[in-house]
mmCIF file of C-alpha atoms and ligand atoms in Angstrom:
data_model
loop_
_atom_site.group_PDB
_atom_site.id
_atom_site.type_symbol
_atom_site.label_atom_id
_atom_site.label_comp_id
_atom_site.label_asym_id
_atom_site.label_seq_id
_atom_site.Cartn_x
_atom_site.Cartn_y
_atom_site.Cartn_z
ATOM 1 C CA UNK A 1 13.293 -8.947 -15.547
ATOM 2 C CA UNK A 2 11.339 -8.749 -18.495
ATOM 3 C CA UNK A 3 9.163 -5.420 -18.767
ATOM 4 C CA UNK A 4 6.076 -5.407 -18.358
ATOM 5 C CA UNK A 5 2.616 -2.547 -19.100
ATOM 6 C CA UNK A 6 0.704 -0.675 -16.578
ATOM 7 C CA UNK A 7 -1.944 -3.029 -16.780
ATOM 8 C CA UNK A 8 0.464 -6.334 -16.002
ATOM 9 C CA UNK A 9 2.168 -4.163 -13.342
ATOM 10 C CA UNK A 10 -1.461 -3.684 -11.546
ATOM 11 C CA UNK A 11 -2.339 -7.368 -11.736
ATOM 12 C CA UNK A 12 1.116 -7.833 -9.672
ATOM 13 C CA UNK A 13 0.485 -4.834 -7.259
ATOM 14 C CA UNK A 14 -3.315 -6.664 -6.673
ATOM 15 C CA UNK A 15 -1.882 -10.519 -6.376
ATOM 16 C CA UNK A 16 0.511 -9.149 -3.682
ATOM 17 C CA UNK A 17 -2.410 -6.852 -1.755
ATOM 18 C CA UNK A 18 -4.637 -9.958 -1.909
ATOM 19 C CA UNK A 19 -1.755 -12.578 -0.382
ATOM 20 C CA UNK A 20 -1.214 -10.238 2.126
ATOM 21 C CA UNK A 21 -4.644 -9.492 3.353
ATOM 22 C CA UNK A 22 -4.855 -13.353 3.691
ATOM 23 C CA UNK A 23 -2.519 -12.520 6.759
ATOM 24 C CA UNK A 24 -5.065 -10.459 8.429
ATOM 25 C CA UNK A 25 -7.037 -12.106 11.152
ATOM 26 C CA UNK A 26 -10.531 -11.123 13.465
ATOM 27 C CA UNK A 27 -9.219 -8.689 16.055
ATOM 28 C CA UNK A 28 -6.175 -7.579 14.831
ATOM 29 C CA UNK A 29 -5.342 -3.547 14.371
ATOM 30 C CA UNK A 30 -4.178 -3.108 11.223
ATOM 31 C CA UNK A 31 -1.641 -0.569 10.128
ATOM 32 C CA UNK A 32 -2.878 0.480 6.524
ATOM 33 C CA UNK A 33 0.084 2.148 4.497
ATOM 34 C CA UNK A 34 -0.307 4.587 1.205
ATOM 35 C CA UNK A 35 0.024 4.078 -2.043
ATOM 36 C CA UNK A 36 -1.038 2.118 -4.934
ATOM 37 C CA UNK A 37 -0.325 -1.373 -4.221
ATOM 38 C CA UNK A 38 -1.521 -0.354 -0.568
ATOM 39 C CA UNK A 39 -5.125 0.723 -1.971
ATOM 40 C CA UNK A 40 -5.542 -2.688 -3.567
ATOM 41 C CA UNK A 41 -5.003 -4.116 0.284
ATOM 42 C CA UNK A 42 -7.281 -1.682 1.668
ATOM 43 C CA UNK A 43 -9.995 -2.044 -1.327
ATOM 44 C CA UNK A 44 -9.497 -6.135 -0.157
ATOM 45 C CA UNK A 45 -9.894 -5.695 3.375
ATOM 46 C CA UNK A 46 -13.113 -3.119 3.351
ATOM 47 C CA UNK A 47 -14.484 -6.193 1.229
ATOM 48 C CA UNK A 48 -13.230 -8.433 3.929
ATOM 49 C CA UNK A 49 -14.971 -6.450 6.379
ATOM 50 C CA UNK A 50 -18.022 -6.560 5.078
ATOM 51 C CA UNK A 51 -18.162 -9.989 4.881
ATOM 52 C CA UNK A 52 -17.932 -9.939 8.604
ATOM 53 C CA UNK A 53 -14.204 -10.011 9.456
ATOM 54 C CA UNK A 54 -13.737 -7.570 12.822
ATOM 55 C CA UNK A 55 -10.721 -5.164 12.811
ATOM 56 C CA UNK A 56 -9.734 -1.962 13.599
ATOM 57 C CA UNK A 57 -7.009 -0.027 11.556
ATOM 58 C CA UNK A 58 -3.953 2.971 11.753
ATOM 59 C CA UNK A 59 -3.738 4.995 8.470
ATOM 60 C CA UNK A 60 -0.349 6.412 7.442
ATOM 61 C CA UNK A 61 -2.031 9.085 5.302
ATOM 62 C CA UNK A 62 -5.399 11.468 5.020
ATOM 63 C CA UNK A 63 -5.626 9.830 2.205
ATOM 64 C CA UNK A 64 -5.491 6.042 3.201
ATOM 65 C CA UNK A 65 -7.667 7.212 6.359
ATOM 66 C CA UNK A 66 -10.342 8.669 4.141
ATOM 67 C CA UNK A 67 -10.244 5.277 1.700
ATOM 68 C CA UNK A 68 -10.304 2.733 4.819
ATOM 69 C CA UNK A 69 -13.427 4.949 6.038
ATOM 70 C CA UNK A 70 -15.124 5.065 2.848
ATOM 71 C CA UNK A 71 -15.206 1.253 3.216
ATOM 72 C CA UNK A 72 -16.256 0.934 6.358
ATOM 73 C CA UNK A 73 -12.587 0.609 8.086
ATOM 74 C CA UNK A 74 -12.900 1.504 11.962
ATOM 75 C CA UNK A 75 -10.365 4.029 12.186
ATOM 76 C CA UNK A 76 -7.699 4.558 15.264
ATOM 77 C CA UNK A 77 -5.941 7.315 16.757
ATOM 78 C CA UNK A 78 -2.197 6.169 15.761
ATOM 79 C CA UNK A 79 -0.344 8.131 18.142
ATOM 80 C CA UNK A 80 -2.535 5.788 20.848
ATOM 81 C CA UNK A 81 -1.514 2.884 20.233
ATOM 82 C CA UNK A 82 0.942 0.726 21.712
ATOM 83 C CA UNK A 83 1.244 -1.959 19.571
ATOM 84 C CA UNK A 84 -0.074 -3.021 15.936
ATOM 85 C CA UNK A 85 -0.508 -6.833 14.907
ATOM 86 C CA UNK A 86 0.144 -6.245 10.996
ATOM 87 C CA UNK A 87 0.444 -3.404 8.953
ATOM 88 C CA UNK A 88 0.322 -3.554 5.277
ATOM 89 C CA UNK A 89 2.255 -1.360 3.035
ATOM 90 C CA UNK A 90 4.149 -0.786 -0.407
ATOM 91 C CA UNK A 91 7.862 0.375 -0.963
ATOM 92 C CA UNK A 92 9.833 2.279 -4.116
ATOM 93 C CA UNK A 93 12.803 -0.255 -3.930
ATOM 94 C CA UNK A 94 13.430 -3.333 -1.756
ATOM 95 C CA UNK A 95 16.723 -5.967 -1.335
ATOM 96 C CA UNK A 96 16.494 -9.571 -0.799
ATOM 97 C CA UNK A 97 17.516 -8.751 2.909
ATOM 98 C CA UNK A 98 14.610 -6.262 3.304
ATOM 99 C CA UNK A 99 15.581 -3.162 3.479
ATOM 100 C CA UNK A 100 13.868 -0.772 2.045
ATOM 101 C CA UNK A 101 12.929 3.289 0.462
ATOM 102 C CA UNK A 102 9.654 4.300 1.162
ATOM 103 C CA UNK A 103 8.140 7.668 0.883
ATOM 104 C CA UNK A 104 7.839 8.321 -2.729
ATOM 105 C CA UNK A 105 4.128 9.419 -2.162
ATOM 106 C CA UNK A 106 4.867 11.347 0.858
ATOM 107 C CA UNK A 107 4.002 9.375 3.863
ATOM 108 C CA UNK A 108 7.159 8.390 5.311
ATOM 109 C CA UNK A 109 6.693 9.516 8.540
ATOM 110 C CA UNK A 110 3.549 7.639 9.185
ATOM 111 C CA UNK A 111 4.699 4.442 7.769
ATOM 112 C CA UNK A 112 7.634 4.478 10.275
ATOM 113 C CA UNK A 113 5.541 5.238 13.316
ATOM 114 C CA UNK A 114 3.463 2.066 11.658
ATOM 115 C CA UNK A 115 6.269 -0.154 11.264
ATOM 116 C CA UNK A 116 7.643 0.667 14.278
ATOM 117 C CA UNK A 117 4.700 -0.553 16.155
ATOM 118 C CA UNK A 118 3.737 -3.766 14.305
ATOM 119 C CA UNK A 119 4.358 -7.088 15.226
ATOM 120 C CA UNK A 120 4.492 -8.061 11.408
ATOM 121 C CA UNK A 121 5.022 -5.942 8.959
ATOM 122 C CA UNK A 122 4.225 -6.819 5.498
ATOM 123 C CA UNK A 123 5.231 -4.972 2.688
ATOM 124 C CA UNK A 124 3.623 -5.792 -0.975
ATOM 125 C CA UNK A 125 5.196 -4.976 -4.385
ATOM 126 C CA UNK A 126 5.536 -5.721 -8.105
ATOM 127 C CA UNK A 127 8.626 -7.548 -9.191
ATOM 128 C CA UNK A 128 9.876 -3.682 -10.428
ATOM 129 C CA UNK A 129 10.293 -2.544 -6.844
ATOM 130 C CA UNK A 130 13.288 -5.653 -6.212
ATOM 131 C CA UNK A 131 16.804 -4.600 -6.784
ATOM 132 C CA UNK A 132 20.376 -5.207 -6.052
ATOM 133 C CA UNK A 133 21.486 -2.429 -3.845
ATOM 134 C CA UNK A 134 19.437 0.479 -2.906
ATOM 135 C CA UNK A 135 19.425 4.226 -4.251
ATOM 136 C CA UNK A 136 18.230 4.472 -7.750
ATOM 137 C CA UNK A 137 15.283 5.996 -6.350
ATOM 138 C CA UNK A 138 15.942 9.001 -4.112
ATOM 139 C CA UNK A 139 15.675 8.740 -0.216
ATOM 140 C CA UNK A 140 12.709 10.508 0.950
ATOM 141 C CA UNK A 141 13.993 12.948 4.026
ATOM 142 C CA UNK A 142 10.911 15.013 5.699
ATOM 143 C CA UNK A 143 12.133 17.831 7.317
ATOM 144 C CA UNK A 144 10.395 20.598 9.380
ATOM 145 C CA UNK A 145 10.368 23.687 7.363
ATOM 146 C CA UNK A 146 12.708 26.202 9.324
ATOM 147 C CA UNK A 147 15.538 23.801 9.341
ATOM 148 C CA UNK A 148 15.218 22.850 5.271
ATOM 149 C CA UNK A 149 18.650 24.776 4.167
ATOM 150 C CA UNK A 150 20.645 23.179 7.338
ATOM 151 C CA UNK A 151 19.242 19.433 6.120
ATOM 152 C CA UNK A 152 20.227 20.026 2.652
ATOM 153 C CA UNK A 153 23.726 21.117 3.374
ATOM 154 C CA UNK A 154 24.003 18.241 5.710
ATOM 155 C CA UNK A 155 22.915 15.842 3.011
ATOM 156 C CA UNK A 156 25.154 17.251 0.742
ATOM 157 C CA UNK A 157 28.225 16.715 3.336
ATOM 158 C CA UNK A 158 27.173 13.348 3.153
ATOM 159 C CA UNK A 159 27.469 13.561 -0.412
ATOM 160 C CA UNK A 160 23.935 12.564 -1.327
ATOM 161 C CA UNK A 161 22.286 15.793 -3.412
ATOM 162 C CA UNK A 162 19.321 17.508 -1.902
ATOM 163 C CA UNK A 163 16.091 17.920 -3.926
ATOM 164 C CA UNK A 164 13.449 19.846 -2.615
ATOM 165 C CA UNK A 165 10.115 18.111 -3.239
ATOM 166 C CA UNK A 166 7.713 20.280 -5.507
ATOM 167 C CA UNK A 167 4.168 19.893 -5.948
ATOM 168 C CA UNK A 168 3.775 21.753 -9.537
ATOM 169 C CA UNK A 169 4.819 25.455 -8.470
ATOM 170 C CA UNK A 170 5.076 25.067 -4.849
ATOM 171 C CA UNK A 171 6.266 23.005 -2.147
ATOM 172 C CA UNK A 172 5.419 19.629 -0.971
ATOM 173 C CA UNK A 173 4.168 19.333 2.007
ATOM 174 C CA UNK A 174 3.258 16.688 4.093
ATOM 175 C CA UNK A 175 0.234 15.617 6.450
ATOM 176 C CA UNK A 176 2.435 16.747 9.121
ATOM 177 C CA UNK A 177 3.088 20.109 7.538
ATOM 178 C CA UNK A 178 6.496 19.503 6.282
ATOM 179 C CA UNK A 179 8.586 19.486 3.773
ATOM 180 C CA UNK A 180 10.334 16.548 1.870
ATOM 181 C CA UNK A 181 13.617 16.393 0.365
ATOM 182 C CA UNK A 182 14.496 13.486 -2.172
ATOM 183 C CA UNK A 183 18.086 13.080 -1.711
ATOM 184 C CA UNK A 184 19.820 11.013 -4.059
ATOM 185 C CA UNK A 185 23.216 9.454 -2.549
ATOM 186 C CA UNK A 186 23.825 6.635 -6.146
ATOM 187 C CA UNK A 187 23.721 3.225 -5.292
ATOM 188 C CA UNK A 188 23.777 3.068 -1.529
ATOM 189 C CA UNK A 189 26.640 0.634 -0.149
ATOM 190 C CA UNK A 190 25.445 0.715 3.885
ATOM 191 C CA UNK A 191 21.813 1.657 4.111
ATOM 192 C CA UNK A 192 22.119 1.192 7.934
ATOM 193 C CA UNK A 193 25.246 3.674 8.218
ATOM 194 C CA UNK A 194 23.232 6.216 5.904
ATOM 195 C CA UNK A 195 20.028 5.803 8.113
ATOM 196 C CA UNK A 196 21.677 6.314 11.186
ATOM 197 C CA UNK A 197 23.699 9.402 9.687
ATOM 198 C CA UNK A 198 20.507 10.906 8.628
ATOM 199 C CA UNK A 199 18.629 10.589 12.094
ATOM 200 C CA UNK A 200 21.940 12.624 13.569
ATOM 201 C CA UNK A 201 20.890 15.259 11.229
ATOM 202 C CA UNK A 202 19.045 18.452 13.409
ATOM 203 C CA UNK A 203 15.721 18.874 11.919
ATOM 204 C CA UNK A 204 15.532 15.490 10.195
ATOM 205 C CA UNK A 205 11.756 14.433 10.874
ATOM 206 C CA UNK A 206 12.105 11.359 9.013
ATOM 207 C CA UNK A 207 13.863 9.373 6.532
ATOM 208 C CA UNK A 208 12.308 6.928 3.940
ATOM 209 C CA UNK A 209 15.801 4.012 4.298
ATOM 210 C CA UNK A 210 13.369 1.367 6.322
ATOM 211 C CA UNK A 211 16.156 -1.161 8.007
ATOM 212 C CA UNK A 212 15.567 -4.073 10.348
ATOM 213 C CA UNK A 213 12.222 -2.839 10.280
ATOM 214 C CA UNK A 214 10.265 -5.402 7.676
ATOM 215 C CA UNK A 215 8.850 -8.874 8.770
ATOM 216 C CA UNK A 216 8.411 -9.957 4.942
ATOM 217 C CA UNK A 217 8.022 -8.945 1.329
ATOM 218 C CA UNK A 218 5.170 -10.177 -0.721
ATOM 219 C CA UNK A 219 6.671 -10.013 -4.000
ATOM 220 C CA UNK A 220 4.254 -10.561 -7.256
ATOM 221 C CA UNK A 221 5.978 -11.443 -10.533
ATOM 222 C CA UNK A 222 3.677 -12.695 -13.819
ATOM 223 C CA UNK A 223 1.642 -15.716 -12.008
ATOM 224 C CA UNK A 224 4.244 -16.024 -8.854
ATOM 225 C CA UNK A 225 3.952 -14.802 -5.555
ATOM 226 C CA UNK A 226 7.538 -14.766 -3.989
ATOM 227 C CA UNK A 227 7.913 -14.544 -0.114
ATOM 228 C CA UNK A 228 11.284 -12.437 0.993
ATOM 229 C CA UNK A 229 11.069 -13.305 4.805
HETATM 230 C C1 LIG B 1 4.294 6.148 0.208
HETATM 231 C C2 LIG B 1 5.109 4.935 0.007
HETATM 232 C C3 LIG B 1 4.591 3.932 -0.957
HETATM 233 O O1 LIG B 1 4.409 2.728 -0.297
HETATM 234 C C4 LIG B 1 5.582 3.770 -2.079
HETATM 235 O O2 LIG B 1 5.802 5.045 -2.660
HETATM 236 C C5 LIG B 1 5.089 2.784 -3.126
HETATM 237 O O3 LIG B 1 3.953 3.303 -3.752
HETATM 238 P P1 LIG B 1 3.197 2.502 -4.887
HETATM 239 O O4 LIG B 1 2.579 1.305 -4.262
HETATM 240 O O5 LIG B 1 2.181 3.481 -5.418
HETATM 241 O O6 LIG B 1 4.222 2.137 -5.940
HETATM 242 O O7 LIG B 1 6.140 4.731 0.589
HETATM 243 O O8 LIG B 1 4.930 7.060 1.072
#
């Protein structure tokens, strides 16, 4: 993969948001996810919406919430709903088989919930984001804060190495009131035997490995849009 600026990289993250929105239709809820490639979705749809098309929407962050409203998104109570028709949202790394690590601007949890409930979930990247195996970039673990010493031993038995999040001096936290620990574990060789070892783990909130979980991936690379499905 050739490398590319900041600027190229955006025109990907936008040519991916815009195929995807093409996949939203009157009357569905949309899950919105968080992130950068995510905001060019949302940006697209509050266009989209005020050109007439009718949907309602789940946000997987204050932040997304507060963007999607700004553009005149009708907002839902997530922990409401049953049942989403397509959510839209980005990823840190993805394989050709779809699985995925999310969370690497703190919204993990969310997303899940999001996934969990759509009937399609889209995710939408640059061509950076595709790789082999999984695990260059750290797995995102939110944990609830009195249990943060027990998770990162656990990790550790696991052999990944725990890395408390920090925002500058302090701690991360998360719109749940949480705190996040990157753990890095190397290349991962069984992303569904790590996931499942990390929901065993007492105080484990959630993890960012998304398996079996992803409808498609809306790759962008220079002029091509490439469907992972
Ligand atoms: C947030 C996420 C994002 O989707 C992921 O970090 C990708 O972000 P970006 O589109 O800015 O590269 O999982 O929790």
């Amino acid at each position: 993969m050739a490398t590319i600026n900041q600027t190229e990289q955006n025109a990907e993250k936008l040519a991916a948001a815009l195929a995807a929105v093409k996949f939203v239709k009157d009357g569905d809820v949309v899950g919105l996810g968080t992130g950068s490639t995510t905001t060019f979705a949302i940006n697209e749809l509050g266009k989209c919406v005020k050109d007439g098309l009718k949907i309602t929407a789940a946000a997987s962050s204050i932040r997304t919430e507060e963007l999607a409203i700004s553009l005149g998104i009708q907002i839902l109570d997530l922990g409401s709903l049953s049942e989403i028709d397509i959510s839209i949202d980005g990823a840190d790394e993805f394989t050709e088989t779809l699985d995925l690590i999310k969370g690497g601007g703190g919204a993990l949890f969310r997303e899940k919930i999001i996934a969990s409930l759509s009937k399609n979930t889209i995710v939408i990247t640059d061509a950076s984001k595709k790789v082999k195996k999984l695990g260059a970039f750290t797995v995102p673990v939110e944990v609830i804060p009195l249990a943060y010493q027990y998770v990162s031993d656990q990790i550790n038995k696991l052999g990944g190495k725990a890395i408390l999040r920090l925002a500058g001096e302090k701690h991360y936290i998360t719109d749940n009131g949480n705190l996040i620990i990157d753990a890095d574990f190397g290349l991962i060789a069984d992303p569904q035997k790590l996931s499942f070892d990390l929901n065993q783990i007492n105080g484990v909130l959630a993890h960012g490995l998304f398996v079996n979980i992803t409808s498609k991936v809306i790759m962008s690379e220079g002029k091509d849009i490439i469907i992972f499905e």
